């Protein structure tokens, strides 16, 4: 009986779900998301009665959200990537 459990322990290797390739893509996606949020920040005004048109700049309206969405896409790819698949 003890012999049977020893064989099952040897057959089932403990292995992580993600490999280094997955983590690399995850960090790249995280970097895109962080850069996007950094680019979105700012543009406010010290005086709430004064309008600052800088809040509607290309960087905050187009570029930053695009970087965040690209980063989320890279994160999804990193999660779904199968590093064990042979080319």
PDB file of C-alpha atoms in Angstrom, residues 15-64:
ATOM      1  CA  UNK A  15       5.281  22.294 -11.430  1.00  0.00           C
ATOM      2  CA  UNK A  16       4.326  25.948 -11.586  1.00  0.00           C
ATOM      3  CA  UNK A  17       1.522  26.947 -13.925  1.00  0.00           C
ATOM      4  CA  UNK A  18       3.462  29.903 -15.323  1.00  0.00           C
ATOM      5  CA  UNK A  19       7.006  29.780 -16.609  1.00  0.00           C
ATOM      6  CA  UNK A  20       9.547  32.588 -16.994  1.00  0.00           C
ATOM      7  CA  UNK A  21       8.170  33.450 -20.448  1.00  0.00           C
ATOM      8  CA  UNK A  22       4.736  34.092 -18.909  1.00  0.00           C
ATOM      9  CA  UNK A  23       6.187  36.280 -16.180  1.00  0.00           C
ATOM     10  CA  UNK A  24       8.225  38.248 -18.724  1.00  0.00           C
ATOM     11  CA  UNK A  25       5.098  39.107 -20.690  1.00  0.00           C
ATOM     12  CA  UNK A  26       3.244  39.898 -17.455  1.00  0.00           C
ATOM     13  CA  UNK A  27       5.898  42.417 -16.415  1.00  0.00           C
ATOM     14  CA  UNK A  28       5.874  43.983 -19.895  1.00  0.00           C
ATOM     15  CA  UNK A  29       2.088  44.332 -19.717  1.00  0.00           C
ATOM     16  CA  UNK A  30       2.314  45.773 -16.222  1.00  0.00           C
ATOM     17  CA  UNK A  31       4.882  48.316 -17.442  1.00  0.00           C
ATOM     18  CA  UNK A  32       2.510  49.424 -20.239  1.00  0.00           C
ATOM     19  CA  UNK A  33      -0.324  49.834 -17.736  1.00  0.00           C
ATOM     20  CA  UNK A  34       1.816  51.819 -15.280  1.00  0.00           C
ATOM     21  CA  UNK A  35       3.157  54.097 -18.037  1.00  0.00           C
ATOM     22  CA  UNK A  36      -0.402  54.662 -19.258  1.00  0.00           C
ATOM     23  CA  UNK A  37      -1.611  55.693 -15.818  1.00  0.00           C
ATOM     24  CA  UNK A  38       1.399  57.953 -15.307  1.00  0.00           C
ATOM     25  CA  UNK A  39       0.685  59.681 -18.626  1.00  0.00           C
ATOM     26  CA  UNK A  40      -2.971  60.099 -17.610  1.00  0.00           C
ATOM     27  CA  UNK A  41      -2.122  61.882 -14.379  1.00  0.00           C
ATOM     28  CA  UNK A  42      -1.894  65.623 -13.926  1.00  0.00           C
ATOM     29  CA  UNK A  43      -3.542  68.384 -15.910  1.00  0.00           C
ATOM     30  CA  UNK A  44      -5.407  69.755 -12.955  1.00  0.00           C
ATOM     31  CA  UNK A  45      -5.576  73.346 -11.862  1.00  0.00           C
ATOM     32  CA  UNK A  46      -4.618  74.888  -8.538  1.00  0.00           C
ATOM     33  CA  UNK A  47      -7.659  77.152  -8.693  1.00  0.00           C
ATOM     34  CA  UNK A  48     -10.961  75.259  -9.175  1.00  0.00           C
ATOM     35  CA  UNK A  49     -12.534  78.341 -10.776  1.00  0.00           C
ATOM     36  CA  UNK A  50      -9.991  78.375 -13.634  1.00  0.00           C
ATOM     37  CA  UNK A  51     -10.393  75.912 -16.511  1.00  0.00           C
ATOM     38  CA  UNK A  52      -7.224  74.224 -17.702  1.00  0.00           C
ATOM     39  CA  UNK A  53      -7.548  72.922 -21.302  1.00  0.00           C
ATOM     40  CA  UNK A  54      -4.452  70.739 -20.776  1.00  0.00           C
ATOM     41  CA  UNK A  55      -6.771  68.055 -19.356  1.00  0.00           C
ATOM     42  CA  UNK A  56      -7.974  67.359 -22.909  1.00  0.00           C
ATOM     43  CA  UNK A  57      -4.523  66.899 -24.430  1.00  0.00           C
ATOM     44  CA  UNK A  58      -3.734  64.092 -26.875  1.00  0.00           C
ATOM     45  CA  UNK A  59      -1.571  62.417 -24.234  1.00  0.00           C
ATOM     46  CA  UNK A  60      -4.398  62.101 -21.694  1.00  0.00           C
ATOM     47  CA  UNK A  61      -7.293  61.382 -24.038  1.00  0.00           C
ATOM     48  CA  UNK A  62      -5.749  59.072 -26.654  1.00  0.00           C
ATOM     49  CA  UNK A  63      -2.243  57.888 -25.824  1.00  0.00           C
ATOM     50  CA  UNK A  64      -2.576  56.929 -22.147  1.00  0.00           C
TER      51      UNK A  64
END
